[in-house]
CSV table of C-alpha atoms in Angstrom, one decimal:
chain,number,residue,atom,x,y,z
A,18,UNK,CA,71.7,-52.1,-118.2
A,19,UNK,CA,69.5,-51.0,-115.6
A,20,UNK,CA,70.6,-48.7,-112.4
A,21,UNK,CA,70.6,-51.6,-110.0
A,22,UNK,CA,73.2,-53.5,-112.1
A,23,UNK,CA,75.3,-50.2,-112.2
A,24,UNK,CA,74.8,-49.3,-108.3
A,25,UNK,CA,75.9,-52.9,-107.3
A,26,UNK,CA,78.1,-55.0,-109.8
A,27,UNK,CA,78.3,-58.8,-109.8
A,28,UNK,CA,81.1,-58.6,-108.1
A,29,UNK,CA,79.7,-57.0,-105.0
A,30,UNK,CA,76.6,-58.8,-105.3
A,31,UNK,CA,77.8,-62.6,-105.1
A,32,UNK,CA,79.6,-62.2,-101.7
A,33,UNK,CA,76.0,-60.5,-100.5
A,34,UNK,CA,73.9,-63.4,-100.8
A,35,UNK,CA,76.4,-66.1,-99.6
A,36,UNK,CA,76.4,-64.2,-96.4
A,37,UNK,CA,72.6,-63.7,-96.5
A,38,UNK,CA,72.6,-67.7,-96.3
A,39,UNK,CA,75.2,-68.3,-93.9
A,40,UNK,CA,72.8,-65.7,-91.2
A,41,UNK,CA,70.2,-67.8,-92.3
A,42,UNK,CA,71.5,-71.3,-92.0
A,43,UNK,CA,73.0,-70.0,-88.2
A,44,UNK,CA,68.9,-69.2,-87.3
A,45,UNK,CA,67.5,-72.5,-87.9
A,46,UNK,CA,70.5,-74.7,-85.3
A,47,UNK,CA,69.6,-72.7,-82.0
A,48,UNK,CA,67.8,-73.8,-79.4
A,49,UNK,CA,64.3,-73.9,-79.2
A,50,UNK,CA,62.2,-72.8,-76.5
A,51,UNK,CA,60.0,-75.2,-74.0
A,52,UNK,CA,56.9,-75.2,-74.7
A,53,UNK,CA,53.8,-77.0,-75.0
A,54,UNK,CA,54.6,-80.3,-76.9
A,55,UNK,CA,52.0,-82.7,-79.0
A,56,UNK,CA,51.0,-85.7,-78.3
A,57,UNK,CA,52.0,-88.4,-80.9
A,58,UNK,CA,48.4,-89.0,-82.3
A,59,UNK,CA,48.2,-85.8,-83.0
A,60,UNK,CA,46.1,-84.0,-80.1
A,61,UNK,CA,46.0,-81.1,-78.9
A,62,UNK,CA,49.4,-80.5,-77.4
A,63,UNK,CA,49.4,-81.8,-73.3
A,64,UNK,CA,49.9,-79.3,-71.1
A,65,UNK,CA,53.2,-79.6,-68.7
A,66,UNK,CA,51.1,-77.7,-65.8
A,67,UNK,CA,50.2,-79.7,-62.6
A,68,UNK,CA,46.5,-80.9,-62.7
A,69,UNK,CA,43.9,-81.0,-60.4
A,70,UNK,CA,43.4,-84.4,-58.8
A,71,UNK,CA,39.7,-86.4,-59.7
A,72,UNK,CA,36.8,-86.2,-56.9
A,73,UNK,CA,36.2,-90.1,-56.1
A,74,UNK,CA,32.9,-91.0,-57.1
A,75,UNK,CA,30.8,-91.9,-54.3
A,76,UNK,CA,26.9,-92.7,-53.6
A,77,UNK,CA,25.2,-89.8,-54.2
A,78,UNK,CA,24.1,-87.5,-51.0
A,79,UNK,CA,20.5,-87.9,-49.5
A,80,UNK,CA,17.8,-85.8,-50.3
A,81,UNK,CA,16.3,-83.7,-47.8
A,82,UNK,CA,16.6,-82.4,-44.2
A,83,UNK,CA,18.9,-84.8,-42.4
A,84,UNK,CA,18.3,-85.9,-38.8
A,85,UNK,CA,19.8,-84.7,-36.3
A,86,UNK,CA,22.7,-86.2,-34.7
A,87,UNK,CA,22.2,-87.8,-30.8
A,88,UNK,CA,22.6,-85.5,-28.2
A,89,UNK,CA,25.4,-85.6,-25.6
A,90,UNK,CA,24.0,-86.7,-22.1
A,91,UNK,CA,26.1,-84.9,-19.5
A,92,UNK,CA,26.1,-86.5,-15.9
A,93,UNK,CA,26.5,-89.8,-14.5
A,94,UNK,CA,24.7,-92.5,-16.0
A,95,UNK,CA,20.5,-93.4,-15.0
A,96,UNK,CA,20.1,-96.1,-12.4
A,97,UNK,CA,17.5,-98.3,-13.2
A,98,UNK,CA,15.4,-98.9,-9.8
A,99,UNK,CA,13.7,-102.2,-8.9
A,100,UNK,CA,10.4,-101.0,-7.0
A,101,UNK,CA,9.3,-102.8,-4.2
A,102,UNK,CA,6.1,-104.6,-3.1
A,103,UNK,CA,5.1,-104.7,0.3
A,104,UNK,CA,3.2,-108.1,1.7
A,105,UNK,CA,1.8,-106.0,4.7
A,106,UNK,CA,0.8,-108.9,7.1
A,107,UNK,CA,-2.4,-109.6,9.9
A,108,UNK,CA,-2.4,-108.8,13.5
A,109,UNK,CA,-5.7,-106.6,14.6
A,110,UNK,CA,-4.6,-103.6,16.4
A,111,UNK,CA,-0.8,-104.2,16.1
A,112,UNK,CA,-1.6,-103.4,12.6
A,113,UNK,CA,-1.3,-99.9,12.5
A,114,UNK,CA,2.8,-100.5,12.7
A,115,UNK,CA,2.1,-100.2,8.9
A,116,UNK,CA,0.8,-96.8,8.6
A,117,UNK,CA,4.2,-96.2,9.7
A,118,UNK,CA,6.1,-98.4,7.0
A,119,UNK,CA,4.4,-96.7,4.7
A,120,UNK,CA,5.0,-93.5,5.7
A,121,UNK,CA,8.6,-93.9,6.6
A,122,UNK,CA,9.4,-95.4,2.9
A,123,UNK,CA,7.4,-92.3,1.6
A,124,UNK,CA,9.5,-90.0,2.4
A,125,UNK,CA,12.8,-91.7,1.6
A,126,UNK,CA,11.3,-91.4,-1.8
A,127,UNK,CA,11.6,-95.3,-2.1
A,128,UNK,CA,9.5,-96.3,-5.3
A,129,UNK,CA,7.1,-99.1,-4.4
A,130,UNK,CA,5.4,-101.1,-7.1
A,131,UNK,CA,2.5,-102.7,-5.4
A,132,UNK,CA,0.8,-103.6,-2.0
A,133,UNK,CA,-0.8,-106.8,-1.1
A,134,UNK,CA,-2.3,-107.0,2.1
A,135,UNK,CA,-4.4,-109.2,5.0
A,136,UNK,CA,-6.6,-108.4,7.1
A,137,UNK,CA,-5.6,-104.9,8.9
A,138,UNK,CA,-2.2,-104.8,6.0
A,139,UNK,CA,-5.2,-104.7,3.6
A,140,UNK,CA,-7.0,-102.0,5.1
A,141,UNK,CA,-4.0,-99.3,5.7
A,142,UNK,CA,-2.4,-100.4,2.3
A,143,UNK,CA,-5.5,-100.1,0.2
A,144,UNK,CA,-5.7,-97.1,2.0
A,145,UNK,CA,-2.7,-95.7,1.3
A,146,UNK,CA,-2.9,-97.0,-2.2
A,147,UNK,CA,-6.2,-94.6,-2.8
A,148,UNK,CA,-4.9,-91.4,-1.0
A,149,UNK,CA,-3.3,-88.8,-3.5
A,150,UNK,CA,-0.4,-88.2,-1.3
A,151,UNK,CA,0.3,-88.2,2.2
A,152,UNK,CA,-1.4,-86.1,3.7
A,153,UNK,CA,-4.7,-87.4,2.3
A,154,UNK,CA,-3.5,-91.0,4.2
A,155,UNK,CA,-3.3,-89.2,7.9
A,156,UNK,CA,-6.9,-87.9,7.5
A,157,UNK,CA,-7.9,-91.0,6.5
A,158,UNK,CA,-5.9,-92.6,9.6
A,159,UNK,CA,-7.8,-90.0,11.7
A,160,UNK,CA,-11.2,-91.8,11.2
A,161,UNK,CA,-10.5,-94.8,11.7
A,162,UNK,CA,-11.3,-94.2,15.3
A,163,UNK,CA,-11.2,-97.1,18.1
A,164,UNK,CA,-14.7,-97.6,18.5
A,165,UNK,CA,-14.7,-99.3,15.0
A,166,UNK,CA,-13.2,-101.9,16.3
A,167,UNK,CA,-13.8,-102.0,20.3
A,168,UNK,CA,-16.7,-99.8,19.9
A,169,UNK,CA,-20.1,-101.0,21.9
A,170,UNK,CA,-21.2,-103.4,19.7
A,171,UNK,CA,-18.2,-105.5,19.8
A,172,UNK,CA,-17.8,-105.5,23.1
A,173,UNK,CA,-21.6,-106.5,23.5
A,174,UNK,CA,-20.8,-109.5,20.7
A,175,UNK,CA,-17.7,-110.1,22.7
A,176,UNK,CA,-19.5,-110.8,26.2
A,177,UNK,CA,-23.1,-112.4,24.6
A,178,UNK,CA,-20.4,-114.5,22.4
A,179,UNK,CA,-21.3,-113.4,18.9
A,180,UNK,CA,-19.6,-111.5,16.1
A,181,UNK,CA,-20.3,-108.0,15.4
A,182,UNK,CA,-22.2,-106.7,12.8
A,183,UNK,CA,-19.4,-104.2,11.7
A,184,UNK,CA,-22.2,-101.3,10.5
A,185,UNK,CA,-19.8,-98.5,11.8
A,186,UNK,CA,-16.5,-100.0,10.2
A,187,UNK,CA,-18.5,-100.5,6.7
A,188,UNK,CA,-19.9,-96.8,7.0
A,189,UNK,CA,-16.4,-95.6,7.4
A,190,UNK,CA,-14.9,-98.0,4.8
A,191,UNK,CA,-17.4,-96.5,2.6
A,192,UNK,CA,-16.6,-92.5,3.0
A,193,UNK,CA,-12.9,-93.5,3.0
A,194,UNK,CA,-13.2,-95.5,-0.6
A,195,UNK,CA,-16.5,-94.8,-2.0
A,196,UNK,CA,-16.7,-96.5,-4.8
A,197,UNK,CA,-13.4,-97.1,-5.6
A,198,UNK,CA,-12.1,-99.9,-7.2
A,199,UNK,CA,-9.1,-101.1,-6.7
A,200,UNK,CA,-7.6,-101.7,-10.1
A,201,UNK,CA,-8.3,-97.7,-10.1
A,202,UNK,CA,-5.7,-96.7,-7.4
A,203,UNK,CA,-3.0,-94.5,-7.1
A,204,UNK,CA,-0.6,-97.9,-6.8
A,205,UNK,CA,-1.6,-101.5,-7.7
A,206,UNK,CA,-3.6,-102.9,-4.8
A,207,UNK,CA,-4.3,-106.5,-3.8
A,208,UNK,CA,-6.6,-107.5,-1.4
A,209,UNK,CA,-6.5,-111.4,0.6
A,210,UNK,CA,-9.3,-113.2,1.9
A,211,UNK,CA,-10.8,-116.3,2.8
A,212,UNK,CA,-14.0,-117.5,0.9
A,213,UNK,CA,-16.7,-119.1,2.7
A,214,UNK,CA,-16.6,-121.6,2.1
A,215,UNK,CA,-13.9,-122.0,-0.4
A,216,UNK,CA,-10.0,-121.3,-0.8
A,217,UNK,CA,-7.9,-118.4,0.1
A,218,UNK,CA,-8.4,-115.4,-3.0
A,219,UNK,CA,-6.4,-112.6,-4.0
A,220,UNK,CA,-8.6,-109.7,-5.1
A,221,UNK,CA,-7.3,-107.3,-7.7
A,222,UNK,CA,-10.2,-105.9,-8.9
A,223,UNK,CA,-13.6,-105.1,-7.3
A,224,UNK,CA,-15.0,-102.3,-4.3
A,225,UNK,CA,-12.5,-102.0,-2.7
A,226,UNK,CA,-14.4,-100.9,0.5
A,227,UNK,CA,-16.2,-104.7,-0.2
A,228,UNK,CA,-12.9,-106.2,-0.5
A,229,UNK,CA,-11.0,-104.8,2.9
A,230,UNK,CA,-14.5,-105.5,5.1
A,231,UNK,CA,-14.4,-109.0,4.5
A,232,UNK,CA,-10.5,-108.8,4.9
A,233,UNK,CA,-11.1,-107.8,8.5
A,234,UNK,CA,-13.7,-110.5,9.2
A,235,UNK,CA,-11.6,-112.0,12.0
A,236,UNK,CA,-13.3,-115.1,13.4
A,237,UNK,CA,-15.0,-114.2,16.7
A,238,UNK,CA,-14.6,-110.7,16.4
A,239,UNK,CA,-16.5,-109.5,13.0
A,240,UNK,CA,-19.0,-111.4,10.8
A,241,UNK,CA,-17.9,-112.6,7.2
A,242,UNK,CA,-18.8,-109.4,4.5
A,243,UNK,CA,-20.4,-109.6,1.3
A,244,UNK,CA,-18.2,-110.2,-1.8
A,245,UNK,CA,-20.0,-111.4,-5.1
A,246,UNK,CA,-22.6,-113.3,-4.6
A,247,UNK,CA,-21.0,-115.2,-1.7
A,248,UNK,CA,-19.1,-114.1,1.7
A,249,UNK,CA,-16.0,-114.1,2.4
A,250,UNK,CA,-13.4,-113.3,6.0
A,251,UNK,CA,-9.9,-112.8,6.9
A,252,UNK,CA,-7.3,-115.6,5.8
A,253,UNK,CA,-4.9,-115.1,8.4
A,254,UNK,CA,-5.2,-118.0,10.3
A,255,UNK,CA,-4.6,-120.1,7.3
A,256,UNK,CA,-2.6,-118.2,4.7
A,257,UNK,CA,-1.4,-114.7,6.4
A,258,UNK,CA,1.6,-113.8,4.2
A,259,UNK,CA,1.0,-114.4,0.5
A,260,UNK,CA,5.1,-113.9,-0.5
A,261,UNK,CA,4.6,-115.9,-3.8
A,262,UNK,CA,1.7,-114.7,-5.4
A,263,UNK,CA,3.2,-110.9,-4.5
A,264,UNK,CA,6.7,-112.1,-6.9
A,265,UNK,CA,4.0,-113.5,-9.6
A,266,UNK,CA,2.1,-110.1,-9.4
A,267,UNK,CA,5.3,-107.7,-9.4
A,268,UNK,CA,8.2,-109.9,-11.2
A,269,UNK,CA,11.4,-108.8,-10.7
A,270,UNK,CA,10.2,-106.4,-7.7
A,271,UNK,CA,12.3,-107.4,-4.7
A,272,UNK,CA,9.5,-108.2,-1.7
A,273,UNK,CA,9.4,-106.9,1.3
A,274,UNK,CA,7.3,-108.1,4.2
A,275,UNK,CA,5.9,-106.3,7.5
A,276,UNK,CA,5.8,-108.9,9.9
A,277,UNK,CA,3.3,-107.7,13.0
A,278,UNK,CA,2.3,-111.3,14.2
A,279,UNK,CA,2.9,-111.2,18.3
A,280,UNK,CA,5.0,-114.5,18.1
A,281,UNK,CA,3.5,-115.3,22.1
A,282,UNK,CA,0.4,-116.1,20.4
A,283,UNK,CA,1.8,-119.1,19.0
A,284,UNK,CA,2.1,-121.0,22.1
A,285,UNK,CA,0.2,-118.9,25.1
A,286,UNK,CA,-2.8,-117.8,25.9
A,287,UNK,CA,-3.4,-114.3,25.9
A,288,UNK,CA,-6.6,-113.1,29.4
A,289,UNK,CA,-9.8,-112.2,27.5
A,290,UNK,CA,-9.3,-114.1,24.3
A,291,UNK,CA,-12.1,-116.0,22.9
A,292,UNK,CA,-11.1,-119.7,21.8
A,293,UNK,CA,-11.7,-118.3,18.0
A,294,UNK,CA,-9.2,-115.0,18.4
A,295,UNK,CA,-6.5,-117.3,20.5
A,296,UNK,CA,-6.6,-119.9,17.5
A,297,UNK,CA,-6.4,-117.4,15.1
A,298,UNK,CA,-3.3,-115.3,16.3
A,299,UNK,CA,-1.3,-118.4,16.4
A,300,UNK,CA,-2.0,-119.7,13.0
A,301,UNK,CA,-0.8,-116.4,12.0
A,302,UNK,CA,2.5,-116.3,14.3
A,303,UNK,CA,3.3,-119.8,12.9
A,304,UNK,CA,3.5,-118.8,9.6
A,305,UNK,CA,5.8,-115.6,10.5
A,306,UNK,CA,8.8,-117.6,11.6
A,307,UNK,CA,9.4,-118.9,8.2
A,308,UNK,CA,9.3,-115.5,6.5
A,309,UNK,CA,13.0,-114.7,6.6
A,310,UNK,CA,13.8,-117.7,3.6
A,311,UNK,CA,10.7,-116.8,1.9
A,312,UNK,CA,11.2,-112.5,1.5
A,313,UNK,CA,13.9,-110.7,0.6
A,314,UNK,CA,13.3,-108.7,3.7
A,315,UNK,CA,11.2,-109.2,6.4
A,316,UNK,CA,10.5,-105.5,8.7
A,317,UNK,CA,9.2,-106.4,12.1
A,318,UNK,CA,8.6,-103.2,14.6
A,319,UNK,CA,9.4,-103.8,17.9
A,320,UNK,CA,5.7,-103.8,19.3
A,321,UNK,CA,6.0,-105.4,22.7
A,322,UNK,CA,3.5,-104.5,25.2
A,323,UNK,CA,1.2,-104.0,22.6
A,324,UNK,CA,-1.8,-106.9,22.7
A,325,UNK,CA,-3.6,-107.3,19.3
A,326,UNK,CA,-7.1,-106.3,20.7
A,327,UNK,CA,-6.0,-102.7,22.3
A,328,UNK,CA,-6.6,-100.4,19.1
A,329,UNK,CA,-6.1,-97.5,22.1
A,330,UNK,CA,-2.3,-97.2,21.2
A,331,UNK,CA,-3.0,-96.6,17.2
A,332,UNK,CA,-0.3,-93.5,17.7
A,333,UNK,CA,2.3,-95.5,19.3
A,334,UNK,CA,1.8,-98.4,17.1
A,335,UNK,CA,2.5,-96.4,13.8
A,336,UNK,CA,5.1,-94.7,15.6
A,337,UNK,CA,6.9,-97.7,15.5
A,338,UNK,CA,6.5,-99.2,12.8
A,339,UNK,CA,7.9,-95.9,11.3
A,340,UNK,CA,10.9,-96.3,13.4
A,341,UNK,CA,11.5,-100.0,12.2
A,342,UNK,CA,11.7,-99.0,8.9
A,343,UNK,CA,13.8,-96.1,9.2
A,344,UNK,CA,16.5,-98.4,10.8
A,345,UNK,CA,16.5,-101.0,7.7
A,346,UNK,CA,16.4,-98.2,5.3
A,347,UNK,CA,20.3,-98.7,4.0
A,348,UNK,CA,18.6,-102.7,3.2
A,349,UNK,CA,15.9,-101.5,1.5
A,350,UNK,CA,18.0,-98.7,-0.6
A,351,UNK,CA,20.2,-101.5,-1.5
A,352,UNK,CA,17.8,-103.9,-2.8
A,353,UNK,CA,15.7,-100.6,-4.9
A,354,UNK,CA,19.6,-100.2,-6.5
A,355,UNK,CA,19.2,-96.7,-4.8
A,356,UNK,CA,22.5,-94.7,-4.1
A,357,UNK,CA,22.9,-94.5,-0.3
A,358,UNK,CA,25.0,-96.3,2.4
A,359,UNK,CA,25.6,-100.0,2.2
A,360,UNK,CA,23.4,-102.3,4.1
């Protein structure tokens, strides 16, 4: 018998291992402790932590630099202006009241979009039209002195009963415009005359200085000018105020005439007038009274007292004719879509 059987009997021994199995049977009924648990397929065991949620899928972002996005406009919103044409009208010496127009509408800053013009509305808007700026206009204005147009010679064709030769107008034409022509100008420029023999003509292109002589070839006063190959003179007595073919030049540009015509001259006869001058004044005054449903504004300057052959009272005339147009100036605002007071 070995020491172990001696130390410990049977007898002690037995009760030993039945409690040895009892401790061990109590371990294997208590609870267990969460944890991870597996899946039924037998994965990896799924984790009972929260997860992150899936980006969506998407199409994929553009390569390169990206535009930039629009800028913010601050301030009220651009007004969209409707520039003006002028239809400056005939009337000899009374035609000066447009220097004034267009030096009145100058500085209101109203935007003008073209200038067609008869007889002496051909010379001072052709004029205007190849001046840089204003200033450059009332030099110009300065040479056109009286004597071009009442100077010796005309009064000699006057009293021997022949036109004048118009050498001193055409010199002066010539150092105002040179060689100008006027689809070259500053603004748009059209120039109305009579063809001899032939039709009435609007001239957008050509000399300008060719184009405004034979404009102011008023019969009995100055012989026809050069144009082309042919000649050509003023069309006032015929077709003074070309309103129509100033909307199909400029569409959409409201038109406003200047209306110098001496409305006596349609029925009276004016002292000193040759028969050629008389007719011609009252063509031109007969066409003037149906302006008002042709335009969308008709300017006339209040130029009584004026007769269309004194060219002495050139200041006074423009004077005017600024004044006129300073007193419709809410009108013509309205009709450019400028802000200002209401007509």
């Amino acid at each position: 018998m070995n020491a172990t059987h001696r130390l410990f009997p049977i007898s002690f021994r037995l009760p030993v291992l039945l409690l040895m199995m009892a401790g061990l049977a109590s371990c294997s009924h208590a609870p267990r402790r969460p944890g991870p648990e597996a899946s039924p397929d037998g994965a990896a065991p799924r984790s009972s932590l929260p997860q992150a949620p899936a980006e969506p899928a998407g199409p994929p972002e553009p390569y390169g630099p990206q535009p930039a996005p629009p800028a913010e406009v601050y301030g009220p919103t651009q007004i969209q202006l409707r520039p003006v044409v002028l239809v400056l009208g005939p009337g000899m010496a009374r035609g000066f009241a447009h220097a004034g127009v267009l030096r009145a509408l100058e500085d209101a800053k109203v935007p003008v979009a073209g200038i067609v013009g008869t007889e002496m509305g051909a010379l001072l808007g052709t004029l205007y039209a190849a001046s840089r700026n204003g200033n450059e206009f009332e030099f110009g204005l300065l040479r056109l002195k009286e004597d071009l147009f009442n100077g010796q010679g005309v009064l000699l064709s006057r009293l021997f009963r022949a036109e004048s030769e118009g050498r001193g107008l055409e010199e002066t034409l010539e150092k105002l415009l040179g060689s100008k022509d006027l689809k070259e100008l500053r603004l748009p420029s059209r120039v109305l005359v009579q063809r001899i023999p032939g039709a009435a003509s609007l001239l957008e292109s050509g000399r300008a200085a060719q184009a405004v002589r034979a404009a102011l070839a008023i019969p009995g006063v100055l012989r026809a000018g050069k144009l082309g190959t042919g000649t050509a003179g003023s069309s006032g007595e015929k077709y003074a105020y070309p309103v129509s073919e100033a909307r199909s030049a400029f569409p959409g540009s409201p038109v406003v005439v200047v209306d110098v015509a001496d409305p006596r001259a349609a029925s009276a006869r004016t002292q000193g007038q040759r028969e050629e001058v008389r007719r011609y004044l009252a063509g031109i005054a007969r066409q003037s009274q149906g302006l008002d449903t042709q335009a969308d504004l008709v300017i006339r300057p209040e130029l009584k007292g004026i007769e269309a052959l004194d060219y002495s009272k050139k200041t006074e005339v423009i004077f005017r004719g600024r004044s006129a147009t300073q007193a419709r100036l809410g009108q013509i605002r309205h009709l450019v879509g400028m802000p200002g007071e209401n007509p």
